[in-house]
Short mmCIF file of C-alpha atoms (C1' of nucleotides) in Angstrom, two decimals:
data_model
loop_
_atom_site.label_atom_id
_atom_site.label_comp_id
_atom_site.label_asym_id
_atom_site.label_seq_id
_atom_site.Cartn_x
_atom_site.Cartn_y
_atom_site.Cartn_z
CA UNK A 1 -3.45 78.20 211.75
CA UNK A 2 0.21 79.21 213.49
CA UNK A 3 3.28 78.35 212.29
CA UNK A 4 4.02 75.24 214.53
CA UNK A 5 0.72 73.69 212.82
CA UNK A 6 1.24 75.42 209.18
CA UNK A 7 4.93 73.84 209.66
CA UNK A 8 3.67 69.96 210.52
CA UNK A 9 0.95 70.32 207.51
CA UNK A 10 3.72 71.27 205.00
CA UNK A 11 6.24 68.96 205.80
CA UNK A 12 3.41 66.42 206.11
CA UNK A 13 1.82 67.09 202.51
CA UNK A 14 4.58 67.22 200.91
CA UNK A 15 6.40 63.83 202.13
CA UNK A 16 3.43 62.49 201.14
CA UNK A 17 3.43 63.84 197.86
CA UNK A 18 7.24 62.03 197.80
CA UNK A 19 6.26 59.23 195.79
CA UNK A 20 5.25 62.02 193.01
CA UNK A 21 8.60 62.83 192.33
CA UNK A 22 9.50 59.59 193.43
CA UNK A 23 11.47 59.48 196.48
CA UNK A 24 10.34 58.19 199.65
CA UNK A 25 8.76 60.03 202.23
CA UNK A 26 11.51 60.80 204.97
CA UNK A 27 13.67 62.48 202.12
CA UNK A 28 11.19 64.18 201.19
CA UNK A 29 10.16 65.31 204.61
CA UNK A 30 13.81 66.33 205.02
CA UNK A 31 13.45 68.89 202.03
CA UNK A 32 10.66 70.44 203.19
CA UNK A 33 11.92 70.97 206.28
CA UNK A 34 15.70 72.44 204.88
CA UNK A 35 12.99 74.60 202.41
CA UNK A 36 11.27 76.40 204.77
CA UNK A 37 14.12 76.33 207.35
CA UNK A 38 16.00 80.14 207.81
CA UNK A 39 19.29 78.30 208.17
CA UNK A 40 21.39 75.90 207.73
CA UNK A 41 20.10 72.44 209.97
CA UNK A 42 22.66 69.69 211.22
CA UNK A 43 21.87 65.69 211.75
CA UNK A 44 20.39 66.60 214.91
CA UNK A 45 18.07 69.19 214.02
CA UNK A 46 16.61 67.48 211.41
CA UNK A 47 16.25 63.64 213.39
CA UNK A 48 14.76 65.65 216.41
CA UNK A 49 12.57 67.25 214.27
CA UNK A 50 10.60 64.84 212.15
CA UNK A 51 11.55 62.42 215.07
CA UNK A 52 13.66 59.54 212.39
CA UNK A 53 16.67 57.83 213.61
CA UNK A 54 20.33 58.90 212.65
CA UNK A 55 20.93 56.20 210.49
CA UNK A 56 17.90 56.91 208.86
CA UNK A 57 18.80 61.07 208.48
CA UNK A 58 22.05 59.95 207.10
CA UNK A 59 21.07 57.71 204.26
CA UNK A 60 18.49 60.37 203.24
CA UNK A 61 20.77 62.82 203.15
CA UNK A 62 23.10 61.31 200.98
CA UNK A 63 20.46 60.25 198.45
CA UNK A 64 18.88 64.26 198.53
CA UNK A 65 22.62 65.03 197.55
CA UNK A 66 22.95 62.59 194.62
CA UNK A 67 19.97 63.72 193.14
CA UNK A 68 21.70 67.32 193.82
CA UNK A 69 18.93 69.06 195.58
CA UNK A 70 21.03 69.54 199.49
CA UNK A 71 24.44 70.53 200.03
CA UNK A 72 26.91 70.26 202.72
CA UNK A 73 27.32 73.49 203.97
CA UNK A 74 30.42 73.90 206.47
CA UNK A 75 30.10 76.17 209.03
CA UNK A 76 33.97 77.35 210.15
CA UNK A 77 34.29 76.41 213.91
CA UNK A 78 31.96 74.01 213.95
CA UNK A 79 32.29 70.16 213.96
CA UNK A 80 29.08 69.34 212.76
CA UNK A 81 27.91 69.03 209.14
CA UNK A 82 25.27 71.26 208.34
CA UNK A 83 22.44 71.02 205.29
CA UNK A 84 20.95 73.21 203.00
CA UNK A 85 18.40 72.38 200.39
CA UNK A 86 18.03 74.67 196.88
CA UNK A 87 15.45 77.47 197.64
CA UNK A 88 14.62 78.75 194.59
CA UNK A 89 11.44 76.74 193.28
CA UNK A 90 12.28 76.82 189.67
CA UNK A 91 15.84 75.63 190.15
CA UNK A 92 14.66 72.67 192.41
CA UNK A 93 11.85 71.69 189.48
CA UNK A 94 14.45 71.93 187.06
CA UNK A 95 16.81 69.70 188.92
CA UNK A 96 14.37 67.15 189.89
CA UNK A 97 12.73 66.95 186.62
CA UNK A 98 16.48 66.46 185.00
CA UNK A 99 17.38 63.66 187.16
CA UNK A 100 13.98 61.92 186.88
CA UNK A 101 14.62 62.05 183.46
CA UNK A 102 17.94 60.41 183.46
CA UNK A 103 16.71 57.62 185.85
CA UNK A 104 13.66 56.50 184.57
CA UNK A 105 11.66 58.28 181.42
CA UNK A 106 15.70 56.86 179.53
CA UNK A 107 15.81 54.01 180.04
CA UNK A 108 12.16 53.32 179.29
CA UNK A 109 12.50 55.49 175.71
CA UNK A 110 15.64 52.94 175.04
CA UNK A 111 13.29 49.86 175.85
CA UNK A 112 10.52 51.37 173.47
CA UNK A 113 12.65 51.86 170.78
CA UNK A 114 14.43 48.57 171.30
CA UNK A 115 10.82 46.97 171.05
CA UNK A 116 9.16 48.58 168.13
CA UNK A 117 12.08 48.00 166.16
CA UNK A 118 11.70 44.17 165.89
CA UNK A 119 11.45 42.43 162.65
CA UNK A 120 7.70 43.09 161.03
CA UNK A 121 7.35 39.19 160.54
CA UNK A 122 3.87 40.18 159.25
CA UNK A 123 1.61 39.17 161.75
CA UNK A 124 -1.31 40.75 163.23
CA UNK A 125 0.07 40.93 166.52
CA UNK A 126 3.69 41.46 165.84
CA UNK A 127 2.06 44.78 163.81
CA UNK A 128 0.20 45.95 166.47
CA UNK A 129 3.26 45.66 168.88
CA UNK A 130 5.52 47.91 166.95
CA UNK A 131 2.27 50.27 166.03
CA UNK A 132 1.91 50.75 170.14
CA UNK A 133 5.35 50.67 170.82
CA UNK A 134 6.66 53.05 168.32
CA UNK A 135 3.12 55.53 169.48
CA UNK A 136 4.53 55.31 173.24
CA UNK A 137 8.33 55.69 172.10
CA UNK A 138 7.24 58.85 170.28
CA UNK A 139 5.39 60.39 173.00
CA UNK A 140 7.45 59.73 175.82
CA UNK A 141 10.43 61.27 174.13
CA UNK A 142 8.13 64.55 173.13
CA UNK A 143 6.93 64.61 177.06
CA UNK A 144 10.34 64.01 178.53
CA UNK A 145 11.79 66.55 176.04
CA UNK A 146 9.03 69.20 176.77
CA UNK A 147 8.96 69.30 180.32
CA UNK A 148 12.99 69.48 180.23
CA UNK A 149 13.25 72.12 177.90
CA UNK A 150 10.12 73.87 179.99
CA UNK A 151 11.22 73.62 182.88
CA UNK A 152 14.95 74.52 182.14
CA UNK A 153 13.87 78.07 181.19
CA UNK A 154 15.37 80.08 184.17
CA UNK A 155 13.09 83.02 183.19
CA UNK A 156 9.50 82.55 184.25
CA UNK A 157 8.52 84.86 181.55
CA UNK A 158 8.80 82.28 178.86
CA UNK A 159 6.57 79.16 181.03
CA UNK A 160 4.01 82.57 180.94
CA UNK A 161 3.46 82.86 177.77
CA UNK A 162 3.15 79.68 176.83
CA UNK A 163 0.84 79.42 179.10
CA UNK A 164 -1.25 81.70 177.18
CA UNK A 165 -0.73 80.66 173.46
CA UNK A 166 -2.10 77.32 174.89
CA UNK A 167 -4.80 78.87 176.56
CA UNK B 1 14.68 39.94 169.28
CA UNK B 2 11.32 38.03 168.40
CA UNK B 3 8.02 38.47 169.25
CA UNK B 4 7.23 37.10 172.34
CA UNK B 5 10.71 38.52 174.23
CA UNK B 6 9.50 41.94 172.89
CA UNK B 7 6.30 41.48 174.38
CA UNK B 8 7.62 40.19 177.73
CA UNK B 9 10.14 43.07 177.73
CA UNK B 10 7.13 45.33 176.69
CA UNK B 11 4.89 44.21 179.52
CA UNK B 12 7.20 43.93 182.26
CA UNK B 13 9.04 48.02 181.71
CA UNK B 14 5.79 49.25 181.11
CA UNK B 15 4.94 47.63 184.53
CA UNK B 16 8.04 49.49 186.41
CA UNK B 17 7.22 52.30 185.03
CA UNK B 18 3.90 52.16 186.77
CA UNK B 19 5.20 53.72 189.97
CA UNK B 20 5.95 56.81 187.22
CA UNK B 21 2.50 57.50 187.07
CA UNK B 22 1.51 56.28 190.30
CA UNK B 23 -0.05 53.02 190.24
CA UNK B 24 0.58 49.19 190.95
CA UNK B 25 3.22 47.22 188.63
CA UNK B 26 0.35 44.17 187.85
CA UNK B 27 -2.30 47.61 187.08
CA UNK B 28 0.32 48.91 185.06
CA UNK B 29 1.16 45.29 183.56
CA UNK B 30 -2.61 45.00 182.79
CA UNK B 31 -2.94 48.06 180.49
CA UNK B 32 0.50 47.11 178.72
CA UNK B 33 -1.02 43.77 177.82
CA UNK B 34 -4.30 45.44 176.53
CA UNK B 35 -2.22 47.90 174.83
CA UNK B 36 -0.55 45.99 172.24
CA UNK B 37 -3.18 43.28 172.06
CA UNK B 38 -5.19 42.97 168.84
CA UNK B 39 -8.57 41.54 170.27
CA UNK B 40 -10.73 42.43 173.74
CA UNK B 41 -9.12 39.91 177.13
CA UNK B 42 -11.02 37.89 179.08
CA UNK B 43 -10.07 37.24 183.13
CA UNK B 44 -8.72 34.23 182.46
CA UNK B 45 -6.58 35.68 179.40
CA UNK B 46 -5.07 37.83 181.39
CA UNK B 47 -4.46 35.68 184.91
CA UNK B 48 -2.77 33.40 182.23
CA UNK B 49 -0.74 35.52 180.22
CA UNK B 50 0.55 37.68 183.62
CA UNK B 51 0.63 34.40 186.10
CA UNK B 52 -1.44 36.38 188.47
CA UNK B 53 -4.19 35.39 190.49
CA UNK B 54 -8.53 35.89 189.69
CA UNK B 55 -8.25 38.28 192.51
CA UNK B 56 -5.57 40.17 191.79
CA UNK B 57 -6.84 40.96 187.81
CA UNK B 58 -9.76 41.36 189.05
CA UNK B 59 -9.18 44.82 191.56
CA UNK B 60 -6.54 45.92 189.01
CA UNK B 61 -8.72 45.80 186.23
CA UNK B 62 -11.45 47.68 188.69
CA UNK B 63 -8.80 50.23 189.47
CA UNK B 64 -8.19 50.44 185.39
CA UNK B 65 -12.30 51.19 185.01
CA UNK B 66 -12.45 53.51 187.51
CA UNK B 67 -8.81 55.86 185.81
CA UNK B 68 -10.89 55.79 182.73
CA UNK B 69 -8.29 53.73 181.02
CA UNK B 70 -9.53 50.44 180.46
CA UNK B 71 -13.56 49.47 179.47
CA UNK B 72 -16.09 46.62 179.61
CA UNK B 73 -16.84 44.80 176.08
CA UNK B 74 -19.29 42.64 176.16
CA UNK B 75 -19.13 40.02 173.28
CA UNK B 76 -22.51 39.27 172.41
CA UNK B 77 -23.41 35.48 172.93
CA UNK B 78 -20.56 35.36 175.36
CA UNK B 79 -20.97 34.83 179.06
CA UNK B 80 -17.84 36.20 180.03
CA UNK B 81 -16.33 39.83 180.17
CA UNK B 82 -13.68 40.98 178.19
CA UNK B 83 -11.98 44.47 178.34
CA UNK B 84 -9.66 46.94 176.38
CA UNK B 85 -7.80 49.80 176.95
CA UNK B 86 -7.87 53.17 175.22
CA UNK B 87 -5.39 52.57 171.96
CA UNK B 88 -4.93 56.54 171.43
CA UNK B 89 -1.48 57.29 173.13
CA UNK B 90 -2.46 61.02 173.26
CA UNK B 91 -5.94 60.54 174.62
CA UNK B 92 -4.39 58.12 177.33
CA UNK B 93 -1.52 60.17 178.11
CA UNK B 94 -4.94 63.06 178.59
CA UNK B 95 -6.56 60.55 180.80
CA UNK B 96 -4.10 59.74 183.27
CA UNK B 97 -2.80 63.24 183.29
CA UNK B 98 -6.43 64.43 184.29
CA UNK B 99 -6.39 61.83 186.96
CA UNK B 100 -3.46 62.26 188.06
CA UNK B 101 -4.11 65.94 188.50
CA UNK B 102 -7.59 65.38 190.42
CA UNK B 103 -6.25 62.35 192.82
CA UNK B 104 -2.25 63.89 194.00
CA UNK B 105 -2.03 67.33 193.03
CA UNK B 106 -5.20 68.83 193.50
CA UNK B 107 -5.06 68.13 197.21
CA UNK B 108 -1.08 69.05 197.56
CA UNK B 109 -2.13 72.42 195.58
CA UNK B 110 -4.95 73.51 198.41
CA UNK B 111 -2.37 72.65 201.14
CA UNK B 112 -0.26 74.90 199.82
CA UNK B 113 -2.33 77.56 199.47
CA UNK B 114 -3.54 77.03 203.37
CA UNK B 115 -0.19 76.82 204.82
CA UNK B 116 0.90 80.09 202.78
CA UNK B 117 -1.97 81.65 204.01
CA UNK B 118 -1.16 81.91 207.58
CA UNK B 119 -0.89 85.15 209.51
CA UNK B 120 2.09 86.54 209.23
CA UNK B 121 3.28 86.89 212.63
CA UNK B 122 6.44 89.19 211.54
CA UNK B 123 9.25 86.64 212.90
CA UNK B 124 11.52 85.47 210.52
CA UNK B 125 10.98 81.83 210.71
CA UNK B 126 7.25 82.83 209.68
CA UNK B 127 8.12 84.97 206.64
CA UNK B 128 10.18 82.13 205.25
CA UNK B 129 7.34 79.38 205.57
CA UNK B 130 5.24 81.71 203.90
CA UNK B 131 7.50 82.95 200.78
CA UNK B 132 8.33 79.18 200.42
CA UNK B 133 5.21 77.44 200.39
CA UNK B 134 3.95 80.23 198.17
CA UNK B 135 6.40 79.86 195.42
CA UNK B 136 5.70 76.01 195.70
CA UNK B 137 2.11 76.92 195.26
CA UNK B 138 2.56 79.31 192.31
CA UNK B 139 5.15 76.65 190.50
CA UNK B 140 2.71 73.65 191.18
CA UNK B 141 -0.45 75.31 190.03
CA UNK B 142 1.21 76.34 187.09
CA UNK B 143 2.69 73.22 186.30
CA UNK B 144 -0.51 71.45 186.86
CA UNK B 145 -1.85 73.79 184.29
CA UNK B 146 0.48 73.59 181.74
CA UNK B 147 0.35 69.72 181.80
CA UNK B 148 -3.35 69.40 181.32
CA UNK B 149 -3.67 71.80 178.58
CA UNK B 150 -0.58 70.56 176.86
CA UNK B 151 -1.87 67.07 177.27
CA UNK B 152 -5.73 67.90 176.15
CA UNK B 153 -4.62 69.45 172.66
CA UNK B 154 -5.98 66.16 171.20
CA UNK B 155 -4.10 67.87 167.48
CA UNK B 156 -0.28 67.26 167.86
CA UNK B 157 0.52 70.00 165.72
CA UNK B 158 0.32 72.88 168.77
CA UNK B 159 2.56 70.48 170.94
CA UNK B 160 5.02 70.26 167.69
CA UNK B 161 4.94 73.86 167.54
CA UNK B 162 5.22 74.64 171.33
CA UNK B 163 8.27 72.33 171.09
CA UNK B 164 10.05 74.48 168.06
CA UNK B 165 9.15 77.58 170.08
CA UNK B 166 11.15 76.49 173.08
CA UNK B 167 14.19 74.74 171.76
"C1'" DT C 1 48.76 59.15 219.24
"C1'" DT C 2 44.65 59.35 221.59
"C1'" DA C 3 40.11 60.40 222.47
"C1'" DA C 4 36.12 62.94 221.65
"C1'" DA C 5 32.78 64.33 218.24
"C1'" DC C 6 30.70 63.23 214.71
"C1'" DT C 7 28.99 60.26 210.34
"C1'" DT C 8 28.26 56.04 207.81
"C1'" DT C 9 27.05 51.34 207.20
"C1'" DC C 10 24.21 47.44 207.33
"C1'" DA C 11 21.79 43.40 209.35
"C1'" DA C 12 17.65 42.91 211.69
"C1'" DA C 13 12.91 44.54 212.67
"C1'" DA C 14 8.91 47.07 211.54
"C1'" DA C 15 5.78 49.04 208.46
"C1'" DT C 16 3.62 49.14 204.26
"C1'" DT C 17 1.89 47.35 200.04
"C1'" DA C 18 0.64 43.69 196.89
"C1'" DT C 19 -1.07 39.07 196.12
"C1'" DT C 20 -3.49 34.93 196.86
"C1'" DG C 21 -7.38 31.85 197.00
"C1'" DA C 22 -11.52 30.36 198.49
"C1'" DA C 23 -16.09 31.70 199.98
"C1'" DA C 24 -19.74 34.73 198.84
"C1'" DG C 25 -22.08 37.12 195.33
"C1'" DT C 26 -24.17 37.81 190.69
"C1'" DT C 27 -26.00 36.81 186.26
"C1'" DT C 28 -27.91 33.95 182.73
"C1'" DA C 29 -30.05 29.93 180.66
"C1'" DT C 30 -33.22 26.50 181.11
"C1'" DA D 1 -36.27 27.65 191.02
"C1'" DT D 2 -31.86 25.67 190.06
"C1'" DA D 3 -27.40 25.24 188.59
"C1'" DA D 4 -23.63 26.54 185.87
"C1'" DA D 5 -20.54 30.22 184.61
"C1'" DC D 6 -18.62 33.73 185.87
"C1'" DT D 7 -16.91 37.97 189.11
"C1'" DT D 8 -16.03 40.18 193.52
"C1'" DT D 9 -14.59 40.46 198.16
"C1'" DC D 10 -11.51 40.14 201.87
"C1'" DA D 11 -8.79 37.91 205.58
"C1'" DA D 12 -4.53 35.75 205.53
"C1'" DT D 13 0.06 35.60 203.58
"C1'" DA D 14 3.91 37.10 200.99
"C1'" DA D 15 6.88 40.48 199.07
"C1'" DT D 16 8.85 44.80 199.23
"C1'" DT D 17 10.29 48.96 201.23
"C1'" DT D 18 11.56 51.72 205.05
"C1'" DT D 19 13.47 52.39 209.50
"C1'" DT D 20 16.22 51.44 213.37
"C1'" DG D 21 20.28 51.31 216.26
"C1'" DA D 22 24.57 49.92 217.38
"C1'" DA D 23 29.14 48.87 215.67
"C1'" DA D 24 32.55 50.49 212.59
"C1'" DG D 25 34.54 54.35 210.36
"C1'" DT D 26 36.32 59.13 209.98
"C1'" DT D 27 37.94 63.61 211.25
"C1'" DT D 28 39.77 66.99 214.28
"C1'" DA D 29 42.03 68.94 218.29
"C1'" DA D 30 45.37 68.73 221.55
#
DNA sequence: TTAAACTTTCAAAAATTATTGAAAGTTTAT
DNA sequence: ATAAACTTTCAATAATTTTTGAAAGTTTAA
């Protein structure tokens, strides 16, 4: 395989793999393309390369920047706006997993707990409810806690070891 | 907040969340409604109780079977089917981590390891793909790792632990 | 202040994904 | 063998999500 086709797989696989991490595939694309790119791209590069419209580039861009995973890099002389995406893996997880967090697995551990903690009125079902509920509430908040605390360990060695108490 | 609002509320987050872990909002509505239910559902309970079509419960529940979440009863005497879903919240957190792993990353993992596997050609732009994809690979396949064995400690003492270690 | 270079916005269109419902299929009881 | 009770399939439709492209907006240079 060359680069050219190595290149098309990546960015390929891994837009697909967008709705993962849940984002759609043309940000995702746009990542993968700043993350194996040896510069910074502009608007241009990157809508002539995965062949998207402008308007399209530019909303994508602006949502990779929210979550805080490209950044507007000037260049000094130039007009244009240039993009860069973070290029250290463990960063990037650590980012993504954060904001993932914050929108979604929260608000979903503040429904649980708002559920499970309805009056017991003594029925079978209302028991079972708050059994389940309270069960999910507890494990979500141990995942969602894990994998943030995992993955914001900047040293790998840590993640290794781990690894092999669990092993 | 009675009963049936904390059911509806129940069913219907649980169902957003479905995109979380990568399946339909009426599959995900399904196993919410099997979750905190006290007896086996029939078809027609569910079509009822969701306002969805035959059709629709039907291929959800089908997609349900074949994750491993959600099983046949058969009532004896009773010409129709009814189902449940596993009630363990660790053992289903197991399942659909398993699956997960086998259906999305398993595939995204032996890209990876293709596309960082090309010659390198000594340019620059080359290099970069390489170095790139492989610290996606390493982080993925480590991360892949460390959620299955995390989730298939069926004991929730190591996970405790693991948790005291890290904080 | 003007105009060129560039970016953002957003309504409309296209693409994708989910849902319906009725016909076809299956199983069970008699 | 028949019919009733039930489930599955799948083409058509609906809902949702993504993408486009052109007009409006912004910034910079002169």
């Amino acid at each position: 395989m060359n680069y050219d086709d190595a290149k098309i797989k990546f960015v390929s696989t891994w837009g697909s793999l967008g709705s993962l991490w849940g984002i759609n595939k043309a940000m995702a694309q746009i990542q993968a393309l700043l993350f194996i790119s040896t510069k910074p791209l502009s608007m241009e590069d990157i809508m002539e390369d995965l062949k998207i419209s402008r308007g399209n580039t530019s909303m994508n861009l602006r949502q990779l920047m929210d979550w805080g995973i490209v950044t507007k890099e000037i260049i000094p002389g130039e007009r244009k706006e240039y993009f860069t995406t973070e290029k250290d893996v463990q960063e990037l997880a650590r980012t993504i997993a954060k904001e993932r967090s914050r929108r979604e697995i929260q608000p979903v551990i503040k429904v649980l707990k708002e559920v499970s903690s309805i009056k017991d009125d003594g029925t079978e079902k209302t028991k079972e409810l708050i059994k389940q509920t309270k069960a999910l509430h507890d494990l979500t908040e141990t995942a969602d806690d894990m994998i943030n605390k995992l993955v914001s360990q900047k040293q790998n060695w840590i993640t290794k070891s781990l690894l092999k108490l669990i092993k």
